[in-house]
PDB file of C-alpha atoms in Angstrom:
ATOM      1  CA  MET A  26     114.203  10.928 -10.778  1.00  0.00           C
ATOM      2  CA  THR A  27     111.555  10.570  -8.097  1.00  0.00           C
ATOM      3  CA  ILE A  28     111.897  12.538  -4.858  1.00  0.00           C
ATOM      4  CA  LEU A  29     110.207  11.671  -1.564  1.00  0.00           C
ATOM      5  CA  VAL A  30     109.674  14.584   0.817  1.00  0.00           C
ATOM      6  CA  THR A  31     108.937  13.367   4.334  1.00  0.00           C
ATOM      7  CA  GLY A  32     106.851  15.524   6.645  1.00  0.00           C
ATOM      8  CA  ALA A  33     105.440  17.154   3.525  1.00  0.00           C
ATOM      9  CA  THR A  34     102.449  18.727   5.250  1.00  0.00           C
ATOM     10  CA  GLY A  35     104.609  20.459   7.849  1.00  0.00           C
ATOM     11  CA  GLN A  36     105.731  24.064   7.616  1.00  0.00           C
ATOM     12  CA  LEU A  37     109.108  23.273   6.055  1.00  0.00           C
ATOM     13  CA  GLY A  38     107.974  20.224   4.076  1.00  0.00           C
ATOM     14  CA  ARG A  39     105.326  22.182   2.202  1.00  0.00           C
ATOM     15  CA  LEU A  40     107.843  24.812   1.206  1.00  0.00           C
ATOM     16  CA  ILE A  41     110.275  22.149  -0.002  1.00  0.00           C
ATOM     17  CA  VAL A  42     107.620  20.745  -2.331  1.00  0.00           C
ATOM     18  CA  GLU A  43     106.872  24.263  -3.614  1.00  0.00           C
ATOM     19  CA  SER A  44     110.578  25.019  -4.089  1.00  0.00           C
ATOM     20  CA  LEU A  45     111.131  21.804  -6.029  1.00  0.00           C
ATOM     21  CA  LEU A  46     108.301  22.742  -8.386  1.00  0.00           C
ATOM     22  CA  GLU A  47     109.585  26.313  -8.734  1.00  0.00           C
ATOM     23  CA  ARG A  48     113.077  25.055  -9.559  1.00  0.00           C
ATOM     24  CA  GLY A  49     111.996  22.777 -12.362  1.00  0.00           C
ATOM     25  CA  ALA A  50     110.869  19.477 -10.877  1.00  0.00           C
ATOM     26  CA  SER A  51     107.637  18.177 -12.383  1.00  0.00           C
ATOM     27  CA  ALA A  52     104.699  17.225 -10.195  1.00  0.00           C
ATOM     28  CA  ASP A  53     105.042  13.562 -11.141  1.00  0.00           C
ATOM     29  CA  GLN A  54     108.646  13.552  -9.868  1.00  0.00           C
ATOM     30  CA  ILE A  55     107.622  14.454  -6.316  1.00  0.00           C
ATOM     31  CA  VAL A  56     106.070  12.226  -3.671  1.00  0.00           C
ATOM     32  CA  ALA A  57     104.694  13.913  -0.559  1.00  0.00           C
ATOM     33  CA  GLY A  58     104.978  11.706   2.504  1.00  0.00           C
ATOM     34  CA  ALA A  59     102.475  12.616   5.197  1.00  0.00           C
ATOM     35  CA  ARG A  60     100.968  11.071   8.306  1.00  0.00           C
ATOM     36  CA  ASP A  61      97.572  12.415   7.187  1.00  0.00           C
ATOM     37  CA  VAL A  62      97.394  12.190   3.388  1.00  0.00           C
ATOM     38  CA  SER A  63      94.262  14.363   3.245  1.00  0.00           C
ATOM     39  CA  LYS A  64      96.320  17.354   4.396  1.00  0.00           C
ATOM     40  CA  ALA A  65      98.545  17.014   1.317  1.00  0.00           C
ATOM     41  CA  ALA A  66      95.724  17.293  -1.199  1.00  0.00           C
ATOM     42  CA  ASP A  67      96.533  20.927  -2.014  1.00  0.00           C
ATOM     43  CA  LEU A  68     100.201  20.297  -2.792  1.00  0.00           C
ATOM     44  CA  GLY A  69      99.517  19.217  -6.363  1.00  0.00           C
ATOM     45  CA  VAL A  70     101.739  16.129  -6.195  1.00  0.00           C
ATOM     46  CA  ARG A  71     101.207  12.471  -5.370  1.00  0.00           C
ATOM     47  CA  ALA A  72     100.773  11.948  -1.641  1.00  0.00           C
ATOM     48  CA  VAL A  73     101.465   8.747   0.289  1.00  0.00           C
ATOM     49  CA  HIS A  74     100.977   7.742   3.893  1.00  0.00           C
ATOM     50  CA  LEU A  75     104.240   7.977   5.829  1.00  0.00           C
ATOM     51  CA  ASP A  76     104.450   7.798   9.606  1.00  0.00           C
ATOM     52  CA  TYR A  77     107.884   7.965  11.230  1.00  0.00           C
ATOM     53  CA  THR A  78     106.648   5.484  13.862  1.00  0.00           C
ATOM     54  CA  ASP A  79     105.410   2.965  11.263  1.00  0.00           C
ATOM     55  CA  PRO A  80     108.309   1.322   9.375  1.00  0.00           C
ATOM     56  CA  ALA A  81     105.922  -0.453   6.995  1.00  0.00           C
ATOM     57  CA  SER A  82     104.498   2.887   5.843  1.00  0.00           C
ATOM     58  CA  ILE A  83     108.010   4.222   5.251  1.00  0.00           C
ATOM     59  CA  ALA A  84     109.026   1.214   3.167  1.00  0.00           C
ATOM     60  CA  ALA A  85     105.857   1.510   1.072  1.00  0.00           C
ATOM     61  CA  ALA A  86     106.384   5.243   0.541  1.00  0.00           C
ATOM     62  CA  LEU A  87     109.892   4.564  -0.786  1.00  0.00           C
ATOM     63  CA  ASP A  88     108.697   2.308  -3.582  1.00  0.00           C
ATOM     64  CA  GLY A  89     110.189   3.638  -6.827  1.00  0.00           C
ATOM     65  CA  VAL A  90     111.898   6.563  -5.097  1.00  0.00           C
ATOM     66  CA  ASP A  91     115.438   7.680  -6.058  1.00  0.00           C
ATOM     67  CA  SER A  92     115.995  10.583  -3.650  1.00  0.00           C
ATOM     68  CA  VAL A  93     114.755  11.312  -0.135  1.00  0.00           C
ATOM     69  CA  VAL A  94     114.697  14.408   2.028  1.00  0.00           C
ATOM     70  CA  LEU A  95     114.269  13.533   5.684  1.00  0.00           C
ATOM     71  CA  VAL A  96     112.728  16.581   7.316  1.00  0.00           C
ATOM     72  CA  SER A  97     113.669  16.201  10.965  1.00  0.00           C
ATOM     73  CA  GLY A  98     110.756  15.226  13.177  1.00  0.00           C
ATOM     74  CA  SER A  99     109.194  17.592  15.701  1.00  0.00           C
ATOM     75  CA  GLU A 100     108.768  15.200  18.612  1.00  0.00           C
ATOM     76  CA  VAL A 101     111.773  15.931  20.818  1.00  0.00           C
ATOM     77  CA  GLY A 102     112.981  12.820  22.574  1.00  0.00           C
ATOM     78  CA  GLN A 103     111.581  10.473  19.927  1.00  0.00           C
ATOM     79  CA  ARG A 104     113.389  11.714  16.861  1.00  0.00           C
ATOM     80  CA  VAL A 105     116.396   9.407  16.877  1.00  0.00           C
ATOM     81  CA  ALA A 106     114.250   6.267  16.615  1.00  0.00           C
ATOM     82  CA  GLN A 107     111.946   7.903  14.076  1.00  0.00           C
ATOM     83  CA  HIS A 108     114.818   9.076  11.910  1.00  0.00           C
ATOM     84  CA  GLN A 109     116.516   5.679  12.174  1.00  0.00           C
ATOM     85  CA  ALA A 110     113.415   4.037  10.714  1.00  0.00           C
ATOM     86  CA  VAL A 111     113.605   6.300   7.643  1.00  0.00           C
ATOM     87  CA  ILE A 112     117.363   5.779   7.295  1.00  0.00           C
ATOM     88  CA  ASP A 113     117.007   1.997   7.471  1.00  0.00           C
ATOM     89  CA  ALA A 114     114.224   1.972   4.884  1.00  0.00           C
ATOM     90  CA  ALA A 115     116.124   4.284   2.533  1.00  0.00           C
ATOM     91  CA  ALA A 116     119.241   2.141   2.776  1.00  0.00           C
ATOM     92  CA  ALA A 117     117.221  -1.010   2.068  1.00  0.00           C
ATOM     93  CA  ALA A 118     115.608   0.690  -0.932  1.00  0.00           C
ATOM     94  CA  GLY A 119     119.012   1.729  -2.323  1.00  0.00           C
ATOM     95  CA  VAL A 120     118.184   5.423  -2.788  1.00  0.00           C
ATOM     96  CA  SER A 121     120.787   7.443  -4.679  1.00  0.00           C
ATOM     97  CA  LYS A 122     120.577  10.634  -2.609  1.00  0.00           C
ATOM     98  CA  PHE A 123     119.543  11.215   1.000  1.00  0.00           C
ATOM     99  CA  VAL A 124     119.177  14.749   2.347  1.00  0.00           C
ATOM    100  CA  TYR A 125     118.736  15.496   6.056  1.00  0.00           C
ATOM    101  CA  THR A 126     117.767  18.782   7.734  1.00  0.00           C
ATOM    102  CA  SER A 127     120.007  18.927  10.805  1.00  0.00           C
ATOM    103  CA  ALA A 128     121.036  21.551  13.378  1.00  0.00           C
ATOM    104  CA  PRO A 129     124.008  23.961  13.499  1.00  0.00           C
ATOM    105  CA  LYS A 130     127.310  22.209  14.253  1.00  0.00           C
ATOM    106  CA  ALA A 131     125.274  19.194  15.316  1.00  0.00           C
ATOM    107  CA  THR A 132     128.214  16.941  16.098  1.00  0.00           C
ATOM    108  CA  THR A 133     130.070  19.439  18.305  1.00  0.00           C
ATOM    109  CA  SER A 134     127.444  21.908  19.598  1.00  0.00           C
ATOM    110  CA  ASP A 135     126.349  22.174  23.226  1.00  0.00           C
ATOM    111  CA  LEU A 136     122.919  23.327  22.057  1.00  0.00           C
ATOM    112  CA  VAL A 137     120.200  21.370  23.841  1.00  0.00           C
ATOM    113  CA  LEU A 138     118.690  20.334  20.496  1.00  0.00           C
ATOM    114  CA  ALA A 139     121.953  19.019  19.065  1.00  0.00           C
ATOM    115  CA  PRO A 140     122.215  15.451  20.488  1.00  0.00           C
ATOM    116  CA  GLU A 141     119.313  14.008  18.492  1.00  0.00           C
ATOM    117  CA  HIS A 142     120.667  15.543  15.303  1.00  0.00           C
ATOM    118  CA  LYS A 143     124.171  14.295  16.094  1.00  0.00           C
ATOM    119  CA  ALA A 144     122.824  10.774  16.580  1.00  0.00           C
ATOM    120  CA  THR A 145     120.913  11.005  13.309  1.00  0.00           C
ATOM    121  CA  GLU A 146     123.961  12.211  11.378  1.00  0.00           C
ATOM    122  CA  GLU A 147     125.966   9.313  12.836  1.00  0.00           C
ATOM    123  CA  ALA A 148     123.243   6.864  11.810  1.00  0.00           C
ATOM    124  CA  ILE A 149     123.269   8.239   8.266  1.00  0.00           C
ATOM    125  CA  ALA A 150     127.047   7.877   8.083  1.00  0.00           C
ATOM    126  CA  ALA A 151     126.858   4.317   9.409  1.00  0.00           C
ATOM    127  CA  SER A 152     124.194   3.400   6.853  1.00  0.00           C
ATOM    128  CA  GLY A 153     126.443   4.199   3.896  1.00  0.00           C
ATOM    129  CA  LEU A 154     123.719   6.260   2.249  1.00  0.00           C
ATOM    130  CA  PRO A 155     124.899   8.845  -0.344  1.00  0.00           C
ATOM    131  CA  ALA A 156     123.949  11.820   1.797  1.00  0.00           C
ATOM    132  CA  VAL A 157     123.877  15.594   2.016  1.00  0.00           C
ATOM    133  CA  ILE A 158     123.575  17.146   5.482  1.00  0.00           C
ATOM    134  CA  LEU A 159     121.957  20.575   5.736  1.00  0.00           C
ATOM    135  CA  ARG A 160     122.545  22.069   9.177  1.00  0.00           C
ATOM    136  CA  ASN A 161     119.839  24.698   9.428  1.00  0.00           C
ATOM    137  CA  ASN A 162     120.210  27.632  11.796  1.00  0.00           C
ATOM    138  CA  TRP A 163     117.085  29.123  13.395  1.00  0.00           C
ATOM    139  CA  TYR A 164     113.941  29.919  11.454  1.00  0.00           C
ATOM    140  CA  THR A 165     112.954  33.592  11.572  1.00  0.00           C
ATOM    141  CA  GLU A 166     109.374  32.367  11.950  1.00  0.00           C
ATOM    142  CA  ASN A 167     110.278  31.065  15.416  1.00  0.00           C
ATOM    143  CA  TYR A 168     109.887  34.629  16.681  1.00  0.00           C
ATOM    144  CA  VAL A 169     106.337  35.324  15.516  1.00  0.00           C
ATOM    145  CA  ARG A 170     104.945  34.492  18.970  1.00  0.00           C
ATOM    146  CA  ASP A 171     107.415  36.914  20.553  1.00  0.00           C
ATOM    147  CA  LEU A 172     106.273  39.545  18.064  1.00  0.00           C
ATOM    148  CA  ALA A 173     102.662  39.035  19.115  1.00  0.00           C
ATOM    149  CA  THR A 174     103.623  39.358  22.780  1.00  0.00           C
ATOM    150  CA  ALA A 175     105.614  42.497  22.072  1.00  0.00           C
ATOM    151  CA  ALA A 176     102.579  43.982  20.306  1.00  0.00           C
ATOM    152  CA  GLU A 177     100.720  43.750  23.615  1.00  0.00           C
ATOM    153  CA  THR A 178     103.488  44.540  26.087  1.00  0.00           C
ATOM    154  CA  GLY A 179     106.116  46.560  24.242  1.00  0.00           C
ATOM    155  CA  VAL A 180     108.726  44.211  25.687  1.00  0.00           C
ATOM    156  CA  LEU A 181     110.937  41.427  24.355  1.00  0.00           C
ATOM    157  CA  SER A 182     112.514  39.445  27.181  1.00  0.00           C
ATOM    158  CA  SER A 183     114.974  36.581  26.838  1.00  0.00           C
ATOM    159  CA  GLY A 184     117.830  34.780  28.506  1.00  0.00           C
ATOM    160  CA  ALA A 185     119.854  34.987  25.289  1.00  0.00           C
ATOM    161  CA  GLY A 186     121.855  37.997  26.477  1.00  0.00           C
ATOM    162  CA  ASP A 187     123.962  39.490  23.685  1.00  0.00           C
ATOM    163  CA  GLY A 188     124.046  36.217  21.750  1.00  0.00           C
ATOM    164  CA  ARG A 189     123.578  36.471  18.010  1.00  0.00           C
ATOM    165  CA  VAL A 190     121.242  34.451  15.790  1.00  0.00           C
ATOM    166  CA  ALA A 191     121.900  33.933  12.076  1.00  0.00           C
ATOM    167  CA  SER A 192     118.290  33.140  11.268  1.00  0.00           C
ATOM    168  CA  ALA A 193     116.725  32.822   7.834  1.00  0.00           C
ATOM    169  CA  SER A 194     113.195  32.227   6.637  1.00  0.00           C
ATOM    170  CA  ARG A 195     111.913  28.695   6.100  1.00  0.00           C
ATOM    171  CA  LYS A 196     111.631  29.504   2.407  1.00  0.00           C
ATOM    172  CA  ASP A 197     115.396  30.086   2.275  1.00  0.00           C
ATOM    173  CA  TYR A 198     116.112  26.690   3.813  1.00  0.00           C
ATOM    174  CA  ALA A 199     113.511  25.006   1.606  1.00  0.00           C
ATOM    175  CA  ASP A 200     115.215  26.428  -1.468  1.00  0.00           C
ATOM    176  CA  ALA A 201     118.521  24.957  -0.265  1.00  0.00           C
ATOM    177  CA  VAL A 202     116.923  21.515  -0.002  1.00  0.00           C
ATOM    178  CA  ALA A 203     115.570  21.827  -3.534  1.00  0.00           C
ATOM    179  CA  VAL A 204     118.969  22.865  -4.881  1.00  0.00           C
ATOM    180  CA  VAL A 205     120.874  19.919  -3.427  1.00  0.00           C
ATOM    181  CA  LEU A 206     118.158  17.493  -4.513  1.00  0.00           C
ATOM    182  CA  LEU A 207     118.037  18.705  -8.105  1.00  0.00           C
ATOM    183  CA  GLU A 208     121.733  19.464  -8.676  1.00  0.00           C
ATOM    184  CA  ASP A 209     124.644  17.061  -8.944  1.00  0.00           C
ATOM    185  CA  GLY A 210     127.807  17.466  -6.910  1.00  0.00           C
ATOM    186  CA  HIS A 211     126.494  17.797  -3.358  1.00  0.00           C
ATOM    187  CA  ILE A 212     126.713  14.210  -2.095  1.00  0.00           C
ATOM    188  CA  GLY A 213     129.079  13.922   0.848  1.00  0.00           C
ATOM    189  CA  GLU A 214     128.776  17.595   1.776  1.00  0.00           C
ATOM    190  CA  VAL A 215     127.814  18.978   5.185  1.00  0.00           C
ATOM    191  CA  TYR A 216     126.531  22.526   4.794  1.00  0.00           C
ATOM    192  CA  GLU A 217     126.255  24.943   7.724  1.00  0.00           C
ATOM    193  CA  LEU A 218     123.344  27.149   6.701  1.00  0.00           C
ATOM    194  CA  GLY A 219     122.254  30.472   8.169  1.00  0.00           C
ATOM    195  CA  GLY A 220     121.060  33.919   7.284  1.00  0.00           C
ATOM    196  CA  ASP A 221     123.418  36.522   5.860  1.00  0.00           C
ATOM    197  CA  VAL A 222     123.140  38.625   9.040  1.00  0.00           C
ATOM    198  CA  ALA A 223     123.634  37.420  12.612  1.00  0.00           C
ATOM    199  CA  TRP A 224     121.478  39.707  14.758  1.00  0.00           C
ATOM    200  CA  THR A 225     121.198  40.331  18.507  1.00  0.00           C
ATOM    201  CA  TYR A 226     117.996  40.429  20.513  1.00  0.00           C
ATOM    202  CA  SER A 227     118.349  44.215  20.624  1.00  0.00           C
ATOM    203  CA  ASP A 228     118.230  44.075  16.824  1.00  0.00           C
ATOM    204  CA  LEU A 229     115.177  41.820  17.078  1.00  0.00           C
ATOM    205  CA  ALA A 230     113.446  44.331  19.340  1.00  0.00           C
ATOM    206  CA  ALA A 231     114.225  47.066  16.800  1.00  0.00           C
ATOM    207  CA  ALA A 232     112.750  44.902  14.049  1.00  0.00           C
ATOM    208  CA  PHE A 233     109.618  44.416  16.155  1.00  0.00           C
ATOM    209  CA  SER A 234     109.434  48.179  16.661  1.00  0.00           C
ATOM    210  CA  GLU A 235     109.606  48.794  12.917  1.00  0.00           C
ATOM    211  CA  ILE A 236     106.890  46.243  12.171  1.00  0.00           C
ATOM    212  CA  LEU A 237     104.549  47.274  14.983  1.00  0.00           C
ATOM    213  CA  GLY A 238     105.034  51.015  14.753  1.00  0.00           C
ATOM    214  CA  ARG A 239     105.661  51.205  18.498  1.00  0.00           C
ATOM    215  CA  GLU A 240     108.762  51.030  20.635  1.00  0.00           C
ATOM    216  CA  VAL A 241     109.726  47.556  21.799  1.00  0.00           C
ATOM    217  CA  THR A 242     112.345  47.288  24.527  1.00  0.00           C
ATOM    218  CA  TYR A 243     114.645  44.313  24.947  1.00  0.00           C
ATOM    219  CA  VAL A 244     114.914  43.120  28.551  1.00  0.00           C
ATOM    220  CA  PRO A 245     117.734  40.580  29.027  1.00  0.00           C
ATOM    221  CA  LEU A 246     117.175  38.049  31.797  1.00  0.00           C
ATOM    222  CA  SER A 247     119.650  36.036  33.794  1.00  0.00           C
ATOM    223  CA  PHE A 248     119.226  32.260  33.718  1.00  0.00           C
ATOM    224  CA  ASP A 249     117.514  32.296  37.120  1.00  0.00           C
ATOM    225  CA  GLU A 250     115.284  35.213  36.167  1.00  0.00           C
ATOM    226  CA  GLN A 251     114.195  33.434  33.021  1.00  0.00           C
ATOM    227  CA  VAL A 252     113.465  30.203  34.874  1.00  0.00           C
ATOM    228  CA  ALA A 253     111.328  32.131  37.363  1.00  0.00           C
ATOM    229  CA  ALA A 254     109.487  33.924  34.549  1.00  0.00           C
ATOM    230  CA  LEU A 255     108.780  30.701  32.676  1.00  0.00           C
ATOM    231  CA  ARG A 256     107.494  29.060  35.843  1.00  0.00           C
ATOM    232  CA  GLY A 257     105.269  32.091  36.316  1.00  0.00           C
ATOM    233  CA  PHE A 258     103.682  31.339  32.941  1.00  0.00           C
ATOM    234  CA  GLY A 259     102.674  27.932  34.298  1.00  0.00           C
ATOM    235  CA  LEU A 260     105.059  25.878  32.181  1.00  0.00           C
ATOM    236  CA  ASP A 261     106.076  22.429  33.394  1.00  0.00           C
ATOM    237  CA  GLU A 262     109.614  21.948  34.689  1.00  0.00           C
ATOM    238  CA  GLY A 263     110.741  20.013  31.608  1.00  0.00           C
ATOM    239  CA  THR A 264     109.695  22.833  29.292  1.00  0.00           C
ATOM    240  CA  VAL A 265     111.162  25.465  31.607  1.00  0.00           C
ATOM    241  CA  GLY A 266     114.520  23.709  31.607  1.00  0.00           C
ATOM    242  CA  PHE A 267     114.474  23.170  27.849  1.00  0.00           C
ATOM    243  CA  VAL A 268     113.685  26.790  26.968  1.00  0.00           C
ATOM    244  CA  ALA A 269     116.187  28.189  29.464  1.00  0.00           C
ATOM    245  CA  ALA A 270     118.913  25.852  28.190  1.00  0.00           C
ATOM    246  CA  LEU A 271     118.111  26.829  24.608  1.00  0.00           C
ATOM    247  CA  ASP A 272     118.529  30.520  25.347  1.00  0.00           C
ATOM    248  CA  ALA A 273     121.696  29.801  27.309  1.00  0.00           C
ATOM    249  CA  GLY A 274     123.051  28.132  24.181  1.00  0.00           C
ATOM    250  CA  ILE A 275     122.198  31.187  22.111  1.00  0.00           C
ATOM    251  CA  ARG A 276     123.868  33.399  24.704  1.00  0.00           C
ATOM    252  CA  GLY A 277     126.967  31.250  24.332  1.00  0.00           C
ATOM    253  CA  GLY A 278     127.094  31.747  20.567  1.00  0.00           C
ATOM    254  CA  ALA A 279     125.590  28.469  19.311  1.00  0.00           C
ATOM    255  CA  LEU A 280     123.632  30.224  16.549  1.00  0.00           C
ATOM    256  CA  ALA A 281     125.952  33.130  15.774  1.00  0.00           C
ATOM    257  CA  ASP A 282     128.005  31.841  12.853  1.00  0.00           C
ATOM    258  CA  THR A 283     127.228  32.703   9.257  1.00  0.00           C
ATOM    259  CA  ASP A 284     129.501  32.581   6.234  1.00  0.00           C
ATOM    260  CA  GLY A 285     127.118  33.089   3.325  1.00  0.00           C
ATOM    261  CA  THR A 286     126.846  29.404   2.411  1.00  0.00           C
ATOM    262  CA  LEU A 287     123.037  29.495   2.320  1.00  0.00           C
ATOM    263  CA  SER A 288     122.821  32.536   0.041  1.00  0.00           C
ATOM    264  CA  ARG A 289     125.470  31.104  -2.275  1.00  0.00           C
ATOM    265  CA  LEU A 290     123.621  27.804  -2.435  1.00  0.00           C
ATOM    266  CA  ILE A 291     120.243  29.326  -3.292  1.00  0.00           C
ATOM    267  CA  GLY A 292     121.654  32.020  -5.576  1.00  0.00           C
ATOM    268  CA  ARG A 293     120.196  35.030  -3.769  1.00  0.00           C
ATOM    269  CA  PRO A 294     120.495  36.883  -0.450  1.00  0.00           C
ATOM    270  CA  THR A 295     118.651  35.337   2.467  1.00  0.00           C
ATOM    271  CA  THR A 296     115.402  36.984   3.571  1.00  0.00           C
ATOM    272  CA  PRO A 297     116.056  40.027   5.812  1.00  0.00           C
ATOM    273  CA  LEU A 298     114.788  39.764   9.388  1.00  0.00           C
ATOM    274  CA  VAL A 299     112.038  42.387   9.114  1.00  0.00           C
ATOM    275  CA  GLU A 300     110.807  41.047   5.799  1.00  0.00           C
ATOM    276  CA  GLY A 301     110.725  37.484   7.105  1.00  0.00           C
ATOM    277  CA  LEU A 302     108.828  38.464  10.246  1.00  0.00           C
ATOM    278  CA  ARG A 303     106.301  40.521   8.301  1.00  0.00           C
ATOM    279  CA  ALA A 304     105.610  37.641   5.922  1.00  0.00           C
ATOM    280  CA  ALA A 305     105.123  35.200   8.784  1.00  0.00           C
ATOM    281  CA  ALA A 306     103.069  37.360  11.132  1.00  0.00           C
TER     282      ALA A 306
END
């Protein structure tokens, strides 16, 4: 079996390659697809040029490949077309397993990030590919910048209200990808993945306090207050609207659900919030 990992030089892609090796895949079974192949030199596996915007590079990268993990792209607004190019190439190549890293409840969520993932999941279904959908909740590492700000100000502010977030570390999600790639029996499944604990932003502030050794206070903001604050930071209107809508989704419970699927899949508890933040900071 040969496995292609797209986006292999990204933060999640690298960890997927490492997890595959840790869980028994040999280096010659793994192909690291990267826009800049030189950045994959330290992965210890064969690297190939793969650009989501270049269908020819995708087709070439799939030569001799049995399984593919499509790590969702990072360019919001362009991802549907980019993902479609990988789906089309994988279908043409006749791959036997296609794994996609999606978003929580992608087909029904009001989360601002969901529509591109929903469209991608629909494209995968339409392609007929033997697929596994991994709907990843938030990455704990997303809050490292907030931790740095809190170290200076002693404040965590957000428009998320009392919304809960079932985050896990990227390593946890990477291990889940490795499991479904290397094990039989997962094709056709859609897994909602999240951390074992759904925490509030008050809990996050307490975690910051423990890590920093100083009190960090959570200051909830209304939607309008957050918009004004983001504008005050000099952000453009598109970014202001996106961030405010994201936090509104969290406030509404878009990231709150967790049922232990991720920990059962990877065979261990997910990384606790404080531990994950410390490792990432």
